[in-house]
Amino acid sequence: MNEESTTDLIRELSQELEAVRPVPSLRTALGMAVVGWLAFGSAALALIGVQSALWENATTHPSFVALFVGLGVAALAATLATVAGSVPGRDAAARAGLAIALSAMLLAGGLCLLSLAALGFDDATPAGANAMCLRRAAWLSVVAAVPLVAFSVRGWVARPWIGAVASLVGAGAVASLTVHLSCSLAEPSHLLIGHASMPLLAALRATPFVAWRLKRVAR
Amino acid sequence: MKADERGERAAVEARWGQSMAAAQAGDEKAYGDLLAELLPVVRRWVRSRLFDPNAAEDVVQNALLNIHRARHTYRAERPFGPWLRAVVRNAVTDSLREGGRRREREVAVESFDDIAGEAIPASDPLAAGLSPELSRALEMLPEKQRRAVELIHLEGLSVAAAALRVGVTPGALKVRAHRGYQALRQRLGRRPS
């Protein structure tokens, strides 16, 4: 490889130049994502219904509120990580987003665990309830992941694995949040297994596939 | 770095950012001038990270291709320097990561001469300078492999330029060319020297 061929390459790149539309700013992209999440959540809740005991659960179960906040923060932060990760030079924002998302999930999960411990690890969850909520969250995650992966693809996929983890944690958190608002059960064990675990499960199960797709797009 | 040096560098990077914004709108001249200005900077960064000077120019070209492919991700209100450094750093990281794997699976471009059995100047037209045996063997290659071999060795393009022409990454093009060389070697019964 010689320097003359590099000069030739520059000439070719200039001659083949096409106009491109810049990606939206981080703030705009995040705003679009929030609007999208609200629309998505509203549509999903219109279909499956908001739980009737929402206010009662929110005022009597601290773990319920903690998980709501934790999932909300995780969804926002993971979305920031996804969008920032697809723009060169925004690595710090991407790392911060992912760290905040994972910390929020850990904190919320930890509070659920403490509540469970306070009850003597007495699990009063009805049989099948965990599986039902997880199934719902899994399906909603698939839909929620599409715009996040689309953000990554629109940008520049330099780190496909991190992009995949961020988008799946974000999608899982949004899906879990929707299920959380529709499920009337507030037992800490159910919140931990049926609601809080989906972001992590989504990341563990689907990251290799999503990363592979992002790598192919990057080529 | 002194304050006035920092100020000068900031002014230069701001000018690059404006050029990139013009390039995003399709200004070929601004883009060509920008890449020409960036070339010595990119070259210096890459050479400071790689020990192999032969591989450095390859990575410089990959970095320029990265700049080209990622140009839509730059926003004019953001500083140009961090964007540029991230793009170039990615090319260097990919090179370091793939270096070992590439050495295992690829054959140097020059070994095409071993396969051809005679030196073929890169400037010769495709139809001239090839033995009938070699021409037939080339025609029997899968199209992607044949195209890779033709672009790199018969048309004399750099790997990066050939990759751009075909629309794949340089790494993918090298794999195609390597498979083409292997297939040619098998058909012509030549052993690598």
Short mmCIF file of C-alpha atoms in Angstrom, two decimals:
data_model
loop_
_atom_site.label_atom_id
_atom_site.label_comp_id
_atom_site.label_asym_id
_atom_site.label_seq_id
_atom_site.Cartn_x
_atom_site.Cartn_y
_atom_site.Cartn_z
CA MET A 1 0.00 0.00 0.00
CA ASN A 2 1.64 3.27 -1.00
CA GLU A 3 0.94 6.94 -0.46
CA GLU A 4 0.10 7.44 -4.13
CA SER A 5 -2.83 5.04 -3.87
CA THR A 6 -4.05 7.02 -0.84
CA THR A 7 -4.09 10.15 -2.98
CA ASP A 8 -6.05 8.22 -5.61
CA LEU A 9 -8.49 7.12 -2.92
CA ILE A 10 -9.09 10.72 -1.83
CA ARG A 11 -9.80 11.67 -5.43
CA GLU A 12 -12.24 8.77 -5.81
CA LEU A 13 -14.02 9.58 -2.54
CA SER A 14 -14.45 13.22 -3.59
CA GLN A 15 -15.69 12.34 -7.07
CA GLU A 16 -18.19 9.82 -5.70
CA LEU A 17 -19.45 12.17 -2.97
CA GLU A 18 -23.19 12.23 -2.39
CA ALA A 19 -25.09 14.63 -0.15
CA VAL A 20 -26.16 13.08 3.16
CA ARG A 21 -28.63 14.10 5.85
CA PRO A 22 -26.89 14.46 9.24
CA VAL A 23 -28.24 12.38 12.12
CA PRO A 24 -30.40 14.30 14.63
CA SER A 25 -28.73 15.83 17.67
CA LEU A 26 -28.56 13.76 20.85
CA ARG A 27 -31.21 15.94 22.47
CA THR A 28 -33.57 15.63 19.48
CA ALA A 29 -33.03 11.90 19.22
CA LEU A 30 -33.73 11.43 22.93
CA GLY A 31 -36.84 13.60 22.65
CA MET A 32 -38.06 11.53 19.70
CA ALA A 33 -37.44 8.36 21.69
CA VAL A 34 -39.41 9.65 24.72
CA VAL A 35 -42.35 10.64 22.53
CA GLY A 36 -42.14 7.26 20.87
CA TRP A 37 -42.06 5.45 24.22
CA LEU A 38 -45.10 7.38 25.45
CA ALA A 39 -47.02 6.55 22.29
CA PHE A 40 -45.91 2.93 22.46
CA GLY A 41 -46.77 2.62 26.14
CA SER A 42 -50.15 4.29 25.71
CA ALA A 43 -51.07 1.99 22.82
CA ALA A 44 -49.94 -1.09 24.74
CA LEU A 45 -51.81 -0.07 27.90
CA ALA A 46 -54.93 0.68 25.83
CA LEU A 47 -54.74 -2.93 24.62
CA ILE A 48 -53.89 -4.74 27.86
CA GLY A 49 -55.37 -2.23 30.31
CA VAL A 50 -53.95 -0.20 33.22
CA GLN A 51 -54.13 -1.99 36.54
CA SER A 52 -57.03 -0.95 38.78
CA ALA A 53 -54.91 -0.99 41.95
CA LEU A 54 -52.28 1.42 40.60
CA TRP A 55 -52.75 4.14 43.20
CA GLU A 56 -53.07 1.68 46.08
CA ASN A 57 -49.89 -0.17 45.05
CA ALA A 58 -48.01 3.06 44.59
CA THR A 59 -48.90 4.31 48.09
CA THR A 60 -48.51 1.07 50.03
CA HIS A 61 -45.63 -0.75 48.32
CA PRO A 62 -42.29 1.13 48.24
CA SER A 63 -40.77 -1.53 45.99
CA PHE A 64 -43.51 -0.83 43.42
CA VAL A 65 -42.52 2.83 43.21
CA ALA A 66 -38.81 2.01 43.30
CA LEU A 67 -39.15 -0.34 40.37
CA PHE A 68 -41.22 2.19 38.41
CA VAL A 69 -38.53 4.82 38.86
CA GLY A 70 -35.72 2.34 38.21
CA LEU A 71 -37.26 1.09 34.97
CA GLY A 72 -37.99 4.63 33.81
CA VAL A 73 -34.42 5.78 34.46
CA ALA A 74 -33.02 2.62 32.85
CA ALA A 75 -35.15 3.13 29.73
CA LEU A 76 -34.02 6.76 29.32
CA ALA A 77 -30.37 6.09 30.11
CA ALA A 78 -30.12 3.03 27.86
CA THR A 79 -31.72 5.01 25.04
CA LEU A 80 -29.12 7.74 25.55
CA ALA A 81 -26.40 5.08 25.45
CA THR A 82 -27.81 3.64 22.20
CA VAL A 83 -28.06 6.98 20.44
CA ALA A 84 -24.74 8.34 21.72
CA GLY A 85 -22.99 5.07 20.91
CA SER A 86 -23.86 5.43 17.25
CA VAL A 87 -22.12 8.83 16.96
CA PRO A 88 -18.29 8.93 16.92
CA GLY A 89 -16.83 11.02 19.71
CA ARG A 90 -19.79 10.60 22.09
CA ASP A 91 -18.32 7.60 23.89
CA ALA A 92 -18.46 9.30 27.29
CA ALA A 93 -22.21 9.91 27.01
CA ALA A 94 -22.74 6.32 25.82
CA ARG A 95 -20.73 4.86 28.71
CA ALA A 96 -22.49 7.11 31.24
CA GLY A 97 -25.90 6.11 29.86
CA LEU A 98 -25.16 2.42 30.09
CA ALA A 99 -23.71 2.75 33.59
CA ILE A 100 -26.76 4.72 34.80
CA ALA A 101 -29.16 2.21 33.23
CA LEU A 102 -27.48 -0.78 34.84
CA SER A 103 -27.16 1.01 38.20
CA ALA A 104 -30.84 1.97 38.16
CA MET A 105 -31.84 -1.64 37.50
CA LEU A 106 -29.51 -2.90 40.23
CA LEU A 107 -30.82 -0.39 42.75
CA ALA A 108 -34.47 -1.08 41.95
CA GLY A 109 -33.85 -4.82 42.05
CA GLY A 110 -31.98 -4.44 45.32
CA LEU A 111 -34.90 -2.56 46.90
CA CYS A 112 -37.29 -5.30 45.76
CA LEU A 113 -34.97 -7.84 47.36
CA LEU A 114 -34.92 -5.87 50.62
CA SER A 115 -38.72 -5.71 50.64
CA LEU A 116 -38.81 -9.45 50.05
CA ALA A 117 -36.38 -9.98 52.92
CA ALA A 118 -38.55 -7.84 55.18
CA LEU A 119 -41.42 -10.24 54.44
CA GLY A 120 -39.24 -13.20 55.36
CA PHE A 121 -38.90 -14.24 51.70
CA ASP A 122 -42.53 -15.27 51.77
CA ASP A 123 -43.62 -15.57 48.16
CA ALA A 124 -47.36 -15.00 47.73
CA THR A 125 -47.26 -14.71 43.96
CA PRO A 126 -50.02 -16.74 42.27
CA ALA A 127 -48.78 -19.62 40.11
CA GLY A 128 -48.11 -18.64 36.51
CA ALA A 129 -48.11 -14.89 37.18
CA ASN A 130 -44.34 -14.48 36.72
CA ALA A 131 -44.39 -16.37 33.42
CA MET A 132 -47.35 -14.35 32.14
CA CYS A 133 -45.71 -10.99 32.86
CA LEU A 134 -42.39 -12.14 31.42
CA ARG A 135 -44.10 -13.34 28.23
CA ARG A 136 -45.89 -10.02 27.83
CA ALA A 137 -42.72 -8.06 28.46
CA ALA A 138 -40.79 -10.22 25.99
CA TRP A 139 -43.26 -9.52 23.16
CA LEU A 140 -43.38 -5.81 23.97
CA SER A 141 -39.55 -5.74 24.04
CA VAL A 142 -39.39 -6.99 20.48
CA VAL A 143 -41.54 -4.09 19.30
CA ALA A 144 -39.76 -1.59 21.53
CA ALA A 145 -36.33 -2.70 20.28
CA VAL A 146 -37.07 -1.85 16.64
CA PRO A 147 -36.71 1.96 16.87
CA LEU A 148 -33.61 1.68 19.08
CA VAL A 149 -31.86 -0.69 16.71
CA ALA A 150 -32.95 1.60 13.86
CA PHE A 151 -31.19 4.49 15.64
CA SER A 152 -28.01 2.46 15.83
CA VAL A 153 -28.19 1.47 12.18
CA ARG A 154 -28.83 5.08 11.07
CA GLY A 155 -25.70 6.15 12.93
CA TRP A 156 -22.29 4.53 12.74
CA VAL A 157 -21.93 1.09 14.27
CA ALA A 158 -18.42 1.13 15.72
CA ARG A 159 -19.13 -1.16 18.70
CA PRO A 160 -21.93 -3.54 17.73
CA TRP A 161 -21.94 -5.46 21.02
CA ILE A 162 -22.30 -2.40 23.22
CA GLY A 163 -24.92 -0.98 20.86
CA ALA A 164 -26.84 -4.24 21.07
CA VAL A 165 -26.72 -4.38 24.88
CA ALA A 166 -27.81 -0.74 25.24
CA SER A 167 -30.72 -1.04 22.81
CA LEU A 168 -31.95 -4.32 24.35
CA VAL A 169 -31.72 -3.04 27.95
CA GLY A 170 -33.65 0.06 26.86
CA ALA A 171 -36.30 -1.94 25.03
CA GLY A 172 -36.60 -4.39 27.92
CA ALA A 173 -36.99 -1.53 30.41
CA VAL A 174 -39.74 0.16 28.38
CA ALA A 175 -41.57 -3.14 27.96
CA SER A 176 -41.26 -3.93 31.66
CA LEU A 177 -42.50 -0.48 32.58
CA THR A 178 -45.63 -1.04 30.50
CA VAL A 179 -46.23 -4.44 32.11
CA HIS A 180 -45.56 -2.90 35.53
CA LEU A 181 -48.38 -0.41 34.99
CA SER A 182 -50.78 -3.09 33.79
CA CYS A 183 -50.13 -5.73 36.45
CA SER A 184 -52.00 -5.44 39.77
CA LEU A 185 -49.68 -7.75 41.67
CA ALA A 186 -47.25 -5.91 43.95
CA GLU A 187 -45.53 -8.78 45.76
CA PRO A 188 -41.79 -7.99 45.83
CA SER A 189 -40.85 -11.45 44.51
CA HIS A 190 -43.17 -11.00 41.54
CA LEU A 191 -41.85 -7.50 40.86
CA LEU A 192 -38.29 -8.85 40.93
CA ILE A 193 -38.87 -11.84 38.67
CA GLY A 194 -41.82 -10.84 36.53
CA HIS A 195 -41.07 -7.15 36.01
CA ALA A 196 -37.46 -6.25 36.83
CA SER A 197 -35.66 -9.09 35.09
CA MET A 198 -36.76 -8.48 31.48
CA PRO A 199 -34.10 -5.86 30.58
CA LEU A 200 -31.37 -8.22 31.69
CA LEU A 201 -33.00 -11.25 30.08
CA ALA A 202 -33.49 -9.38 26.79
CA ALA A 203 -29.84 -8.38 26.79
CA LEU A 204 -28.62 -11.89 27.62
CA ARG A 205 -30.81 -13.67 25.07
CA ALA A 206 -30.76 -11.37 22.09
CA THR A 207 -27.43 -9.52 22.19
CA PRO A 208 -25.50 -11.97 19.97
CA PHE A 209 -28.18 -11.80 17.25
CA VAL A 210 -28.58 -8.01 17.36
CA ALA A 211 -24.80 -7.48 17.47
CA TRP A 212 -24.39 -9.78 14.47
CA ARG A 213 -27.01 -7.80 12.53
CA LEU A 214 -25.38 -4.51 13.47
CA LYS A 215 -21.99 -5.86 12.33
CA ARG A 216 -23.43 -6.84 8.95
CA VAL A 217 -24.94 -3.39 8.57
CA ALA A 218 -21.58 -1.83 9.45
CA ARG A 219 -19.98 -3.70 6.52
CA MET B 1 0.00 22.88 24.83
CA LYS B 2 0.11 26.66 25.11
CA ALA B 3 -3.02 28.75 24.97
CA ASP B 4 -2.27 30.24 21.55
CA GLU B 5 -1.49 26.77 20.13
CA ARG B 6 -4.80 25.53 21.54
CA GLY B 7 -6.57 28.49 20.00
CA GLU B 8 -4.95 27.86 16.63
CA ARG B 9 -5.85 24.18 16.75
CA ALA B 10 -9.45 25.03 17.68
CA ALA B 11 -9.65 27.39 14.72
CA VAL B 12 -8.31 24.72 12.37
CA GLU B 13 -10.77 22.12 13.68
CA ALA B 14 -13.61 24.62 13.33
CA ARG B 15 -12.66 25.14 9.69
CA TRP B 16 -12.60 21.37 9.16
CA GLY B 17 -16.07 21.17 10.70
CA GLN B 18 -17.35 23.76 8.23
CA SER B 19 -15.77 21.84 5.36
CA MET B 20 -17.41 18.64 6.53
CA ALA B 21 -20.77 20.42 6.73
CA ALA B 22 -20.26 21.57 3.13
CA ALA B 23 -19.33 18.01 2.16
CA GLN B 24 -22.54 16.72 3.74
CA ALA B 25 -24.38 19.05 1.37
CA GLY B 26 -22.48 17.49 -1.56
CA ASP B 27 -19.63 19.99 -2.10
CA GLU B 28 -16.99 17.79 -3.77
CA LYS B 29 -14.24 20.39 -3.76
CA ALA B 30 -14.66 21.17 -0.06
CA TYR B 31 -14.60 17.45 0.68
CA GLY B 32 -11.50 16.77 -1.39
CA ASP B 33 -9.67 19.72 0.21
CA LEU B 34 -10.74 18.53 3.67
CA LEU B 35 -9.48 14.98 3.13
CA ALA B 36 -6.20 16.29 1.71
CA GLU B 37 -5.74 18.46 4.81
CA LEU B 38 -6.66 15.62 7.15
CA LEU B 39 -4.34 13.12 5.47
CA PRO B 40 -1.06 14.14 7.17
CA VAL B 41 -2.81 14.37 10.55
CA VAL B 42 -4.39 10.93 10.17
CA ARG B 43 -1.11 9.50 8.93
CA ARG B 44 0.74 10.86 11.97
CA TRP B 45 -1.82 9.43 14.40
CA VAL B 46 -1.85 6.02 12.74
CA ARG B 47 1.94 5.74 12.52
CA SER B 48 2.24 6.61 16.20
CA ARG B 49 -0.01 3.64 17.07
CA LEU B 50 1.25 0.97 14.67
CA PHE B 51 4.69 -0.59 14.69
CA ASP B 52 4.45 -1.92 11.16
CA PRO B 53 4.98 0.95 8.68
CA ASN B 54 3.73 -1.23 5.81
CA ALA B 55 0.41 -1.75 7.53
CA ALA B 56 0.13 1.93 8.46
CA GLU B 57 -0.85 3.21 5.02
CA ASP B 58 -3.46 0.46 4.77
CA VAL B 59 -4.96 1.69 8.04
CA VAL B 60 -4.75 5.31 6.89
CA GLN B 61 -6.89 4.37 3.90
CA ASN B 62 -9.32 2.49 6.15
CA ALA B 63 -9.54 5.60 8.35
CA LEU B 64 -10.37 7.74 5.30
CA LEU B 65 -13.04 5.23 4.32
CA ASN B 66 -14.42 5.40 7.87
CA ILE B 67 -14.55 9.20 7.61
CA HIS B 68 -16.42 8.82 4.34
CA ARG B 69 -18.91 6.26 5.67
CA ALA B 70 -19.51 8.07 8.97
CA ARG B 71 -19.70 11.62 7.56
CA HIS B 72 -23.48 11.75 8.14
CA THR B 73 -22.93 11.37 11.90
CA TYR B 74 -21.05 14.65 12.26
CA ARG B 75 -23.09 17.62 13.43
CA ALA B 76 -21.80 21.08 12.62
CA GLU B 77 -22.49 22.48 16.09
CA ARG B 78 -20.22 19.87 17.71
CA PRO B 79 -16.39 20.05 17.77
CA PHE B 80 -14.78 18.22 14.85
CA GLY B 81 -11.69 16.97 16.69
CA PRO B 82 -13.31 14.35 18.97
CA TRP B 83 -15.39 13.06 16.04
CA LEU B 84 -12.32 12.68 13.85
CA ARG B 85 -10.25 11.06 16.58
CA ALA B 86 -12.99 8.51 17.32
CA VAL B 87 -13.28 7.55 13.65
CA VAL B 88 -9.52 7.17 13.17
CA ARG B 89 -9.13 5.34 16.48
CA ASN B 90 -11.72 2.82 15.33
CA ALA B 91 -9.72 2.10 12.16
CA VAL B 92 -6.55 1.56 14.23
CA THR B 93 -8.35 -0.65 16.76
CA ASP B 94 -9.87 -2.76 13.99
CA SER B 95 -6.45 -3.13 12.42
CA LEU B 96 -4.80 -4.22 15.66
CA ARG B 97 -7.66 -6.60 16.43
CA GLU B 98 -7.73 -8.20 12.99
CA GLY B 99 -3.98 -8.21 12.41
CA GLY B 100 -3.42 -11.72 13.66
CA ARG B 101 -6.52 -13.16 12.02
CA ARG B 102 -5.67 -11.47 8.73
CA ARG B 103 -2.13 -12.90 8.65
CA GLU B 104 -3.52 -16.39 9.12
CA ARG B 105 -6.08 -16.30 6.34
CA GLU B 106 -4.66 -13.99 3.70
CA VAL B 107 -1.95 -14.20 1.10
CA ALA B 108 0.10 -11.16 0.14
CA VAL B 109 -1.09 -9.51 -3.07
CA GLU B 110 2.35 -9.90 -4.63
CA SER B 111 2.01 -13.69 -4.68
CA PHE B 112 -0.37 -13.34 -7.64
CA ASP B 113 2.82 -13.34 -9.71
CA ASP B 114 3.55 -16.86 -8.43
CA ILE B 115 0.11 -17.93 -9.64
CA ALA B 116 0.35 -16.16 -12.99
CA GLY B 117 3.79 -17.57 -13.70
CA GLU B 118 5.02 -14.26 -15.10
CA ALA B 119 5.13 -10.68 -13.93
CA ILE B 120 2.05 -8.77 -15.00
CA PRO B 121 2.38 -5.00 -14.89
CA ALA B 122 -0.64 -3.57 -13.10
CA SER B 123 -1.18 -1.06 -15.88
CA ASP B 124 -1.88 -3.71 -18.55
CA PRO B 125 -5.46 -3.89 -19.81
CA LEU B 126 -7.36 -6.88 -18.50
CA ALA B 127 -7.38 -8.68 -21.82
CA ALA B 128 -3.65 -8.34 -22.44
CA GLY B 129 -0.64 -9.97 -20.74
CA LEU B 130 -2.47 -13.05 -19.41
CA SER B 131 -1.80 -16.57 -20.59
CA PRO B 132 -4.85 -18.39 -22.04
CA GLU B 133 -4.58 -20.83 -19.12
CA LEU B 134 -4.77 -18.01 -16.56
CA SER B 135 -7.57 -16.23 -18.42
CA ARG B 136 -9.63 -19.44 -18.41
CA ALA B 137 -8.93 -20.03 -14.72
CA LEU B 138 -9.97 -16.45 -13.90
CA GLU B 139 -13.22 -16.84 -15.82
CA MET B 140 -14.06 -19.93 -13.81
CA LEU B 141 -13.81 -18.09 -10.50
CA PRO B 142 -17.01 -17.01 -8.74
CA GLU B 143 -17.81 -13.50 -9.84
CA LYS B 144 -17.02 -11.82 -6.53
CA GLN B 145 -13.59 -13.45 -6.28
CA ARG B 146 -12.77 -12.75 -9.91
CA ARG B 147 -13.75 -9.12 -9.56
CA ALA B 148 -11.58 -8.74 -6.45
CA VAL B 149 -8.53 -10.20 -8.20
CA GLU B 150 -9.13 -8.11 -11.32
CA LEU B 151 -9.54 -4.84 -9.45
CA ILE B 152 -6.52 -5.27 -7.19
CA HIS B 153 -4.01 -6.86 -9.48
CA LEU B 154 -5.06 -6.30 -13.05
CA GLU B 155 -6.54 -2.80 -12.77
CA GLY B 156 -3.97 -1.84 -10.12
CA LEU B 157 -6.38 -0.33 -7.60
CA SER B 158 -5.51 -0.12 -3.94
CA VAL B 159 -7.49 -2.48 -1.72
CA ALA B 160 -9.36 0.46 -0.25
CA ALA B 161 -10.27 1.90 -3.66
CA ALA B 162 -11.29 -1.52 -4.93
CA ALA B 163 -13.44 -2.08 -1.84
CA LEU B 164 -15.14 1.25 -2.41
CA ARG B 165 -15.81 0.35 -6.05
CA VAL B 166 -17.42 -2.94 -5.09
CA GLY B 167 -19.17 -1.59 -1.98
CA VAL B 168 -17.63 -3.78 0.72
CA THR B 169 -15.08 -3.24 3.49
CA PRO B 170 -11.37 -3.61 2.67
CA GLY B 171 -11.23 -6.65 4.92
CA ALA B 172 -14.05 -8.36 3.05
CA LEU B 173 -12.41 -7.58 -0.29
CA LYS B 174 -9.09 -9.03 0.88
CA VAL B 175 -10.87 -12.24 1.88
CA ARG B 176 -12.44 -12.48 -1.59
CA ALA B 177 -9.10 -11.86 -3.28
CA HIS B 178 -7.39 -14.43 -1.06
CA ARG B 179 -9.99 -17.07 -1.90
CA GLY B 180 -9.60 -16.20 -5.56
CA TYR B 181 -5.82 -16.66 -5.35
CA GLN B 182 -6.28 -20.00 -3.60
CA ALA B 183 -8.73 -21.20 -6.24
CA LEU B 184 -6.44 -20.06 -9.05
CA ARG B 185 -3.50 -21.80 -7.42
CA GLN B 186 -5.44 -25.04 -7.20
CA ARG B 187 -6.63 -24.83 -10.81
CA LEU B 188 -3.22 -23.94 -12.17
CA GLY B 189 -1.42 -26.41 -9.92
CA ARG B 190 1.02 -23.81 -8.57
CA ARG B 191 2.54 -23.93 -5.08
CA PRO B 192 3.23 -20.77 -3.08
CA SER B 193 6.90 -19.77 -3.02
#
